[in-house]
């Protein structure tokens, strides 16, 4: 799943939060889903706990799991006295005696599982740790709604870092259709310095995803195009899936 290159995006957790935080519509989606399925919730690939802590602050009993220790270390600092556990583990082989009413991934984390074997191992872990009729939810980019063509460096936007500086973000993308793998290279320009990081994500088409979920014992209950629960269409850029353990 997370090879060396795939961890490069997660070396600077404070600025990661500043660049990618604040997605309250997404956090609210998982909060409302958790409230509908009361119990203990598990977030896999939780990173710095952006979503985990949002739910914990609102009374959800929750545990976060991630493989990248610096991200978890920052999550624990932010958690302060909140009753939330953060565990360093690989989601493919995570083991716990706890069973959860809901398990979810977000940030397109499902796409970090780069092979059939990785995806199967992830889903088996989730199935094993869900309570009967437990809910599994996650989102991913829809390949039929995404431009997968190779692109030279282009601007992707800006963010304000921990020191108040404006950071310019740009990048390239190269798609390996034979393996369904997108290779992104991201450049962040502070003016006085520049960083480069690489990440690889797998694009799974919706029909293949449905077959995979069915094979691993999940019923696909809903698919949405965005966090306000608009119905998914074949050309939607994103697909949010909510599944139940059979």
Coordinates of C-alpha atoms in Angstrom, one line a residue:
X1 CA 0.0 0.0 0.0
X2 CA 2.1 2.9 1.3
X3 CA 5.5 2.5 -0.3
X4 CA 8.3 5.0 0.4
X5 CA 7.1 7.4 -2.3
X6 CA 3.5 7.2 -1.1
X7 CA 4.6 8.6 2.3
X8 CA 6.3 11.7 1.0
X9 CA 3.1 13.7 1.1
X10 CA 2.8 13.1 4.9
X11 CA 6.1 14.3 6.2
X12 CA 4.9 17.7 7.4
X13 CA 1.7 17.2 9.4
X14 CA 1.1 20.8 10.5
X15 CA 1.2 22.2 7.0
X16 CA -0.8 19.2 5.8
X17 CA -3.7 20.3 8.0
X18 CA -3.4 23.8 6.8
X19 CA -3.5 22.7 3.1
X20 CA -6.2 20.0 3.4
X21 CA -8.2 20.8 6.5
X22 CA -11.5 22.5 6.9
X23 CA -13.7 20.1 4.8
X24 CA -16.6 20.4 7.2
X25 CA -19.2 19.1 4.7
X26 CA -17.2 15.9 4.6
X27 CA -16.8 15.7 8.3
X28 CA -20.5 16.2 8.8
X29 CA -21.3 13.4 6.4
X30 CA -19.4 10.9 8.5
X31 CA -20.7 12.4 11.7
X32 CA -24.3 12.0 10.6
X33 CA -23.6 8.4 9.4
X34 CA -22.0 7.6 12.7
X35 CA -25.0 8.9 14.6
X36 CA -27.3 6.7 12.6
X37 CA -25.2 3.7 13.5
X38 CA -24.4 4.2 17.2
X39 CA -21.4 2.4 18.7
X40 CA -17.7 2.4 18.4
X41 CA -16.4 3.9 15.1
X42 CA -13.0 3.2 13.4
X43 CA -11.3 5.4 10.9
X44 CA -8.6 3.7 8.8
X45 CA -5.8 5.8 7.3
X46 CA -6.8 8.6 9.6
X47 CA -3.7 10.8 9.1
X48 CA -3.6 13.7 11.5
X49 CA -7.2 12.9 12.7
X50 CA -8.9 15.8 10.8
X51 CA -12.1 13.8 10.6
X52 CA -11.5 11.6 13.6
X53 CA -11.3 14.5 16.0
X54 CA -14.3 16.3 14.5
X55 CA -16.4 13.2 15.3
X56 CA -14.8 12.7 18.8
X57 CA -15.5 16.4 19.7
X58 CA -19.1 15.7 19.0
X59 CA -19.5 12.7 21.2
X60 CA -18.7 9.8 18.8
X61 CA -16.6 7.0 20.4
X62 CA -13.9 6.6 17.8
X63 CA -10.5 5.1 17.1
X64 CA -8.0 6.2 14.4
X65 CA -5.5 3.9 12.6
X66 CA -2.7 5.0 10.3
X67 CA 0.7 3.7 9.1
X68 CA 2.5 7.1 9.2
X69 CA 3.8 7.8 12.7
X70 CA 4.4 11.6 12.3
X71 CA 0.8 12.1 11.3
X72 CA -0.4 10.1 14.3
X73 CA 1.9 12.0 16.6
X74 CA 0.3 15.3 15.6
X75 CA -3.1 13.8 15.9
X76 CA -2.4 12.8 19.5
X77 CA -1.2 16.4 20.3
X78 CA -4.4 17.8 18.8
X79 CA -6.6 15.3 20.7
X80 CA -5.6 16.7 24.1
X81 CA -8.0 15.2 26.6
X82 CA -10.5 13.8 24.1
X83 CA -11.4 10.1 24.6
X84 CA -10.0 8.9 21.3
X85 CA -7.3 6.3 20.6
X86 CA -4.8 6.5 17.7
X87 CA -3.0 3.3 16.7
X88 CA -0.1 2.9 14.4
X89 CA -0.9 0.0 12.1
X90 CA -1.1 -1.1 8.4
X91 CA -4.8 -1.3 7.6
X92 CA -4.3 -4.4 5.5
X93 CA -3.2 -6.4 8.6
X94 CA -4.7 -4.4 11.5
X95 CA -5.9 -6.7 14.3
X96 CA -8.1 -5.8 17.2
X97 CA -10.6 -7.6 19.5
X98 CA -12.9 -4.6 19.2
X99 CA -15.8 -4.8 16.8
X100 CA -17.1 -1.5 15.3
X101 CA -20.5 -0.3 14.3
X102 CA -18.9 1.8 11.5
X103 CA -15.6 1.8 9.7
X104 CA -14.6 4.4 7.2
X105 CA -11.8 5.8 5.1
X106 CA -11.6 9.3 3.6
X107 CA -9.2 11.6 1.7
X108 CA -9.5 9.1 -1.2
X109 CA -7.4 6.7 1.0
X110 CA -9.0 3.7 -0.7
X111 CA -6.9 4.6 -3.8
X112 CA -3.7 4.1 -1.8
X113 CA -4.3 0.4 -2.0
X114 CA -2.5 -0.2 -5.3
X115 CA -3.2 -3.9 -6.2
X116 CA -6.0 -6.4 -6.1
X117 CA -4.2 -8.1 -3.2
X118 CA -4.0 -4.8 -1.2
X119 CA -7.7 -4.0 -1.8
X120 CA -8.8 -7.5 -0.8
X121 CA -6.7 -7.5 2.3
X122 CA -8.1 -4.1 3.3
X123 CA -11.7 -5.2 2.8
X124 CA -11.2 -8.5 4.7
X125 CA -9.8 -6.4 7.6
X126 CA -12.9 -4.2 7.5
X127 CA -15.3 -7.1 7.3
X128 CA -13.6 -8.9 10.2
X129 CA -13.8 -5.9 12.5
X130 CA -17.4 -4.8 11.7
X131 CA -20.3 -5.8 13.9
X132 CA -23.1 -7.7 12.2
X133 CA -24.9 -5.2 9.9
X134 CA -22.0 -2.8 10.5
X135 CA -21.5 0.1 8.0
X136 CA -18.4 0.7 5.8
X137 CA -18.1 4.0 4.0
X138 CA -15.4 5.6 1.8
X139 CA -14.9 7.8 -1.2
X140 CA -12.7 7.6 -4.3
X141 CA -12.2 9.5 -7.5
X142 CA -14.3 8.1 -10.3
X143 CA -12.1 7.2 -13.4
X144 CA -15.0 7.9 -15.8
X145 CA -15.4 11.4 -14.3
X146 CA -11.7 12.2 -14.1
X147 CA -9.2 13.5 -16.7
X148 CA -6.5 10.7 -16.6
X149 CA -4.4 12.2 -19.4
X150 CA -0.7 12.9 -18.8
X151 CA -0.2 16.5 -17.8
X152 CA 2.9 18.7 -17.6
X153 CA 3.4 20.9 -14.5
X154 CA 0.4 23.2 -13.9
X155 CA -0.8 25.3 -11.0
X156 CA -2.9 23.6 -8.4
X157 CA -3.5 26.5 -6.1
X158 CA -2.1 28.0 -2.9
X159 CA -2.4 27.7 0.9
X160 CA -1.2 29.7 3.9
X161 CA 1.4 27.8 5.9
X162 CA 2.0 27.8 9.7
X163 CA 4.1 30.9 9.5
X164 CA 1.5 32.8 7.5
X165 CA 3.4 32.5 4.2
X166 CA 1.6 31.8 0.9
X167 CA 2.7 28.6 -0.6
X168 CA 2.2 28.0 -4.3
X169 CA 1.3 24.4 -5.2
X170 CA 1.7 22.9 -8.7
X171 CA 2.3 19.4 -10.1
X172 CA 2.3 16.9 -12.9
X173 CA 0.4 13.7 -13.5
X174 CA 1.2 10.5 -15.4
X175 CA -1.2 7.6 -15.8
X176 CA -0.3 4.0 -16.3
X177 CA -3.5 2.6 -17.8
X178 CA -2.2 -1.0 -17.7
X179 CA -2.0 -0.9 -13.9
X180 CA -4.7 1.8 -13.3
X181 CA -2.1 3.8 -11.4
X182 CA -1.9 7.6 -11.4
X183 CA 1.5 9.0 -10.5
X184 CA 1.4 12.6 -9.2
X185 CA 4.4 14.8 -8.5
X186 CA 3.6 17.8 -6.3
X187 CA 5.8 20.9 -6.0
X188 CA 5.3 23.4 -3.2
X189 CA 7.1 26.8 -3.6
X190 CA 7.7 28.9 -0.5
X191 CA 9.7 31.4 -2.4
X192 CA 12.9 30.7 -0.5
X193 CA 12.6 26.9 -0.8
X194 CA 10.7 24.3 -2.8
X195 CA 9.7 20.8 -1.9
X196 CA 8.8 17.8 -4.1
X197 CA 6.7 14.9 -3.2
X198 CA 5.4 11.9 -5.1
X199 CA 2.2 9.8 -4.6
X200 CA 0.6 6.9 -6.5
X201 CA -3.1 6.2 -6.5
X202 CA -5.1 3.5 -8.1
X203 CA -8.3 4.2 -10.1
X204 CA -10.9 1.5 -9.8
X205 CA -14.0 1.7 -12.0
X206 CA -17.4 1.6 -10.3
X207 CA -18.5 -1.7 -11.8
X208 CA -15.3 -3.4 -10.7
X209 CA -15.7 -1.8 -7.2
X210 CA -19.2 -3.2 -6.9
X211 CA -18.0 -6.7 -7.8
X212 CA -15.1 -6.5 -5.3
X213 CA -17.4 -5.3 -2.5
X214 CA -19.9 -8.1 -3.3
X215 CA -17.2 -10.7 -3.3
X216 CA -16.0 -9.7 0.1
X217 CA -19.4 -9.8 1.7
X218 CA -20.7 -6.2 1.5
X219 CA -24.0 -4.9 0.2
X220 CA -23.7 -1.6 -1.5
X221 CA -26.5 0.5 0.0
X222 CA -25.9 4.0 -1.4
X223 CA -23.5 5.8 -3.8
X224 CA -23.3 9.6 -3.8
X225 CA -21.6 12.1 -6.0
X226 CA -20.8 14.5 -3.2
X227 CA -21.1 15.0 0.6
X228 CA -24.6 16.5 0.3
X229 CA -25.8 13.1 -0.9
X230 CA -26.5 14.0 -4.5
X231 CA -27.1 10.7 -6.3
X232 CA -24.0 9.3 -8.1
X233 CA -24.0 9.6 -11.9
X234 CA -21.6 7.7 -14.2
X235 CA -19.7 10.9 -15.0
X236 CA -19.5 12.2 -11.4
X237 CA -15.8 13.0 -10.5
X238 CA -16.2 11.4 -7.1
X239 CA -18.1 8.4 -5.8
X240 CA -19.0 8.0 -2.1
X241 CA -20.0 4.4 -1.2
X242 CA -21.9 3.3 1.9
X243 CA -22.0 -0.5 2.4
X244 CA -23.3 -2.9 4.9
X245 CA -21.7 -6.1 6.2
X246 CA -23.9 -9.0 5.1

